[in-house]
mmCIF file of C-alpha atoms in Angstrom:
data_model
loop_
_atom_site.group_PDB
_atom_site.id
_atom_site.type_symbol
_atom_site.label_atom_id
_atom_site.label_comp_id
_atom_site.label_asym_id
_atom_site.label_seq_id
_atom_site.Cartn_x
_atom_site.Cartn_y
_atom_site.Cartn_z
ATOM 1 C CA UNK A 22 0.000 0.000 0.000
ATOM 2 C CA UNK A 23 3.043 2.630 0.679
ATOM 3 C CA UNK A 24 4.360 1.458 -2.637
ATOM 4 C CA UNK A 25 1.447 2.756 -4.264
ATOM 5 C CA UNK A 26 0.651 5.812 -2.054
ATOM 6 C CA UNK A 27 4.554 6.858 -3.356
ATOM 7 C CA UNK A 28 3.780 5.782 -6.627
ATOM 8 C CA UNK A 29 0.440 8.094 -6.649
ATOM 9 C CA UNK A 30 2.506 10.910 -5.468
ATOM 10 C CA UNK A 31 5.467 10.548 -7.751
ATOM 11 C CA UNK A 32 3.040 10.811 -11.059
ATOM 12 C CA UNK A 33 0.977 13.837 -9.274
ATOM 13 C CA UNK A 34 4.726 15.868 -9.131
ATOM 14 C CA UNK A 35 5.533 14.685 -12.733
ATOM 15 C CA UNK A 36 2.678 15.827 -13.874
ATOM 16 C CA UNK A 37 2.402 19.168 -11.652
ATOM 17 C CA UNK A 38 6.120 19.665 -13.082
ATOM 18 C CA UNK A 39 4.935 18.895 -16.986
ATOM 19 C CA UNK A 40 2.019 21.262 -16.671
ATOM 20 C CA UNK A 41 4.668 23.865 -15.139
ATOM 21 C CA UNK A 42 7.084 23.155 -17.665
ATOM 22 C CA UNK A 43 4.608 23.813 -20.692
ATOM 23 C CA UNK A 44 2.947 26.667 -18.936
ATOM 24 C CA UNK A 45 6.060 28.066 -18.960
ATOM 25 C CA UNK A 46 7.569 27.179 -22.924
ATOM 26 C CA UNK A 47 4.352 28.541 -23.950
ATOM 27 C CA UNK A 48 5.242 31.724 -22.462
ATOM 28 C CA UNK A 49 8.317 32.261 -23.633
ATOM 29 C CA UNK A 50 7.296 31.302 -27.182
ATOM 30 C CA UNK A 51 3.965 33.065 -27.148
ATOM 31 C CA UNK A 52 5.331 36.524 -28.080
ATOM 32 C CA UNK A 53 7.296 37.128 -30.841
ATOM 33 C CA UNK A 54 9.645 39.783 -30.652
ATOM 34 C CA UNK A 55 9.466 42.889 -32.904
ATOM 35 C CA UNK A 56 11.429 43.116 -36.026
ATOM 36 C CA UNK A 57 14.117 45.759 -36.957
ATOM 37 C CA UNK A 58 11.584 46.976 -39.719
ATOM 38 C CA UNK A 59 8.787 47.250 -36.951
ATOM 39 C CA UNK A 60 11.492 49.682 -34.279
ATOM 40 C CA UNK A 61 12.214 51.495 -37.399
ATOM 41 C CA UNK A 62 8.675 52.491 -38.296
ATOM 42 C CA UNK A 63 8.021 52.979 -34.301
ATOM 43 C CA UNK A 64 10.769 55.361 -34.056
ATOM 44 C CA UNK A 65 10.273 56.832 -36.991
ATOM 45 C CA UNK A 66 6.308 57.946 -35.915
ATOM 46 C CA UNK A 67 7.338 59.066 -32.787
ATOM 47 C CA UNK A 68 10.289 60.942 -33.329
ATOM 48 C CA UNK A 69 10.229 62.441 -37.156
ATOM 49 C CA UNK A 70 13.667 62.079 -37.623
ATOM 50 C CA UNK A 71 16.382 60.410 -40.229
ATOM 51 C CA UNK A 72 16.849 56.613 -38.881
ATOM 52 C CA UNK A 73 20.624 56.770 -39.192
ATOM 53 C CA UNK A 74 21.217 52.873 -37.809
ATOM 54 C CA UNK A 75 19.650 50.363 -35.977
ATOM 55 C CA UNK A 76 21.255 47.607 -33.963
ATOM 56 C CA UNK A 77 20.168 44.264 -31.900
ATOM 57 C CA UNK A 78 21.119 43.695 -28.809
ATOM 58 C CA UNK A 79 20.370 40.969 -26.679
ATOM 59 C CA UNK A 80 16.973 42.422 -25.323
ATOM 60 C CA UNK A 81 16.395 45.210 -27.352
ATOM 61 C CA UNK A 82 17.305 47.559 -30.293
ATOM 62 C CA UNK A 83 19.446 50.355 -30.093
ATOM 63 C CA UNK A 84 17.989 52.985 -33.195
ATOM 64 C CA UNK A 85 20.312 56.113 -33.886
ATOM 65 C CA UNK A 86 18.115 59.158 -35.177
ATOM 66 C CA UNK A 87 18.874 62.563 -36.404
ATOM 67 C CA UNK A 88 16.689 65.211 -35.311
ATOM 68 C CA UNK A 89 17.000 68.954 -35.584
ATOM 69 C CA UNK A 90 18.259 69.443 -31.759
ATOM 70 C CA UNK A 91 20.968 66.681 -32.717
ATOM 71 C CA UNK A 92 21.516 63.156 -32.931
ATOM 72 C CA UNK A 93 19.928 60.639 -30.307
ATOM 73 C CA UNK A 94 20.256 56.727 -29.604
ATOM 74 C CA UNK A 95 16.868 55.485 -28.801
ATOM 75 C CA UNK A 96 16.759 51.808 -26.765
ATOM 76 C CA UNK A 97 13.341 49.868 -27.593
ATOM 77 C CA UNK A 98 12.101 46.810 -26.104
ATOM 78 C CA UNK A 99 12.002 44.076 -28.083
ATOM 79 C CA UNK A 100 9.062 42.069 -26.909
ATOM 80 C CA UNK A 101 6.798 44.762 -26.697
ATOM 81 C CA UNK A 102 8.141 48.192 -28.654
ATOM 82 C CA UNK A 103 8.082 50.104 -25.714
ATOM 83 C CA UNK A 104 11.148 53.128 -25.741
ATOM 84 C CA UNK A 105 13.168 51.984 -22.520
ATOM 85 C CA UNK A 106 15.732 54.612 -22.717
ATOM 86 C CA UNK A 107 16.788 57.959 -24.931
ATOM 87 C CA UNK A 108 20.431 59.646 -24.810
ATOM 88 C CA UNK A 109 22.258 62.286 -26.589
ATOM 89 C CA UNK A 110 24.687 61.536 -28.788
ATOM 90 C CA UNK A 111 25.508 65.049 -30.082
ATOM 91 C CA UNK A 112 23.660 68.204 -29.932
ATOM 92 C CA UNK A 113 23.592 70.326 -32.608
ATOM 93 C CA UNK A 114 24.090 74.349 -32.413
ATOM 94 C CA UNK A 115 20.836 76.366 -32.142
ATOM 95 C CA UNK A 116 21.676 79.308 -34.174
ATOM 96 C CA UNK A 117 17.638 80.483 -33.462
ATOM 97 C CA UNK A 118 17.514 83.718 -32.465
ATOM 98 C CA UNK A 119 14.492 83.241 -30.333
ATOM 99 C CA UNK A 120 14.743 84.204 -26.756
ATOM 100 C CA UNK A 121 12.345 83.762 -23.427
ATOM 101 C CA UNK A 122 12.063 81.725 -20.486
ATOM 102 C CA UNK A 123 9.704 79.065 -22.693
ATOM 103 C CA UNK A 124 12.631 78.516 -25.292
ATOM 104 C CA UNK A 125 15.214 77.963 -22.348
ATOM 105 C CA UNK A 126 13.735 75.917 -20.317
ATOM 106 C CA UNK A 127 13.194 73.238 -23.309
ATOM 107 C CA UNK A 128 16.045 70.781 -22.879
ATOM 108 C CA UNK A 129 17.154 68.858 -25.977
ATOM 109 C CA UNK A 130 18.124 65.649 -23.640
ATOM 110 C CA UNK A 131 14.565 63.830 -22.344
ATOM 111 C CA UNK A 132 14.036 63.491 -18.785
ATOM 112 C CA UNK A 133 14.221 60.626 -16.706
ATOM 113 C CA UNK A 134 11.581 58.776 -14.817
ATOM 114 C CA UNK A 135 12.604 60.081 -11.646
ATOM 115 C CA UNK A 136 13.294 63.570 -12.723
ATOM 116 C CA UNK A 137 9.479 62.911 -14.403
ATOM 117 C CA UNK A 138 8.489 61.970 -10.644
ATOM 118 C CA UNK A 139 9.845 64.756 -8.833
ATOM 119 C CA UNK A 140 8.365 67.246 -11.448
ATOM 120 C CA UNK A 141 4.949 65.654 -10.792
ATOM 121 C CA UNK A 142 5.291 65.657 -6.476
ATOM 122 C CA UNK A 143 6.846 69.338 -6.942
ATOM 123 C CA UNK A 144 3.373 69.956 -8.599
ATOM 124 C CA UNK A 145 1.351 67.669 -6.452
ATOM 125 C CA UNK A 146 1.987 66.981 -2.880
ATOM 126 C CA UNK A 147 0.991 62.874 -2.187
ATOM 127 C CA UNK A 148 2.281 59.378 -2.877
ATOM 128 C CA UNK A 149 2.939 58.353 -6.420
ATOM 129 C CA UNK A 150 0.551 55.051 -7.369
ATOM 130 C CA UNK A 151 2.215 54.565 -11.033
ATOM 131 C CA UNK A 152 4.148 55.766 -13.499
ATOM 132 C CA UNK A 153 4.206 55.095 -17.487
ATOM 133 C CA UNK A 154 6.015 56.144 -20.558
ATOM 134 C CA UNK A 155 3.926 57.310 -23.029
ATOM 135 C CA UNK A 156 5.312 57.179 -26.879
ATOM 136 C CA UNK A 157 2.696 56.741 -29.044
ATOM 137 C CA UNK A 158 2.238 60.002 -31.099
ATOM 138 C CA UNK A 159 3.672 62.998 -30.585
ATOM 139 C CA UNK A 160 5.337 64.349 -28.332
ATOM 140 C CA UNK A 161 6.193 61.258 -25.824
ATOM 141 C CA UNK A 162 5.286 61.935 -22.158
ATOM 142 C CA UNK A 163 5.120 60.539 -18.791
ATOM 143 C CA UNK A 164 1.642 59.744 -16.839
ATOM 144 C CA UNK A 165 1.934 60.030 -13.386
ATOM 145 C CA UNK A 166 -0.318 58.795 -11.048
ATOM 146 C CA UNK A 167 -0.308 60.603 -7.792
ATOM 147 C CA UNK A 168 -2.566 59.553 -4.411
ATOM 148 C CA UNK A 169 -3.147 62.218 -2.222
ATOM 149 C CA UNK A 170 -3.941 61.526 1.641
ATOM 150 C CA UNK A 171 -7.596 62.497 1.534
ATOM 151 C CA UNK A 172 -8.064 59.677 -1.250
ATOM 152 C CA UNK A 173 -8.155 62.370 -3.769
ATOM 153 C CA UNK A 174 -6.105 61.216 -6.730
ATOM 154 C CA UNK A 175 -4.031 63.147 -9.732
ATOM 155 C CA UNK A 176 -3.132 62.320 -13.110
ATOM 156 C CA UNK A 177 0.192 64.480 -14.211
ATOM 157 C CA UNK A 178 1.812 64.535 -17.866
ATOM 158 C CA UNK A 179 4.563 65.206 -18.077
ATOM 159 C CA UNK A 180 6.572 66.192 -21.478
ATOM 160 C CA UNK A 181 9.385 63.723 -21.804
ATOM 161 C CA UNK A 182 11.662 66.081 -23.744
ATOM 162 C CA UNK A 183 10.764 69.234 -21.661
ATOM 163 C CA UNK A 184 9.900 68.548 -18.307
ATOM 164 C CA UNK A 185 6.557 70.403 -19.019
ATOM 165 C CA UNK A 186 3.635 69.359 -16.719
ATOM 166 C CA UNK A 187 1.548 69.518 -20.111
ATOM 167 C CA UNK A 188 -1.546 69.220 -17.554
ATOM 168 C CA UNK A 189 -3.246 68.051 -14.691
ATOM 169 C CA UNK A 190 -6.300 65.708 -14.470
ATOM 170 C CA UNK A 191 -8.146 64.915 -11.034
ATOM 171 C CA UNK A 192 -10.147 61.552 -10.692
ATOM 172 C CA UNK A 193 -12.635 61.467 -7.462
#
């Protein structure tokens, strides 16, 4: 009888470990990642710049663009397109003769999350609930979710270039 009580338990963990096992293959095969042709039209729409190179990494693709403030290297995820991270590569002169605090305080290199977050508690005193990157369309921008003692909560976007609070949206 212990023979088969070990022998009952045995299959249940083989099979408990199968089911695991395929739960997990399917997974990992269920997504197909994004082609260089897909991150190159993505970029493209967001950004409006000349595609200059694209390369593969292990976990995403590394896109260098031209744009008129200069030249950036835009990091996008490969299983889902999302823009994980933006830096300078060179900046290009701005010869514009245009002056005022608006045209100074827009920054050619886009903000990080945090810098996003502290913009949005600067603006909003509370606890922030969520954060997301925004790059569908134009421009790309940070939502920030913000949940304020009273149970009162805020919605902030955020430019992701500027550092604009572009506005503020209260939900009850």
């Amino acid at each position: 009888m212990a023979n088969h009580f070990k022998l009952l338990i045995s299959i249940s963990l083989l099979a408990l470990l199968i089911v695991l096992g395929w739960q997990w293959v399917n997974e990992r095969l269920s997504a197909e990642p994004l082609t260089e042709s897909d991150i190159r039209e993505k970029v493209q729409t967001q950004y409006n710049g000349e595609i200059t190179d694209v390369t593969s990494t292990e976990g995403h693709y590394l896109a260098t663009i031209e744009l008129e403030e200069g030249v950036y290297e835009v990091a996008v995820l490969k299983k889902d397109g999302l823009i994980s991270d933006i830096k300078p590569i060179k900046k290009f002169q701005n010869n514009d003769s245009t002056s005022g605090s608006q045209s100074e305080n827009i920054k050619t290199q886009p903000i990080t999350e945090e810098k996003a977050r502290a913009v949005a508690l600067n603006e909003i005193e509370g606890e922030v609930d969520d954060i997301d990157f925004e790059s569908e369309g134009d421009p790309a921008f940070y939502l920030i979710e913000i949940e304020r003692p009273g149970g009162e909560e805020a919605t902030v976007q955020i430019h992701a270039l500027s550092g604009e609070i572009m506005s503020v949206t209260w939900d009850d």
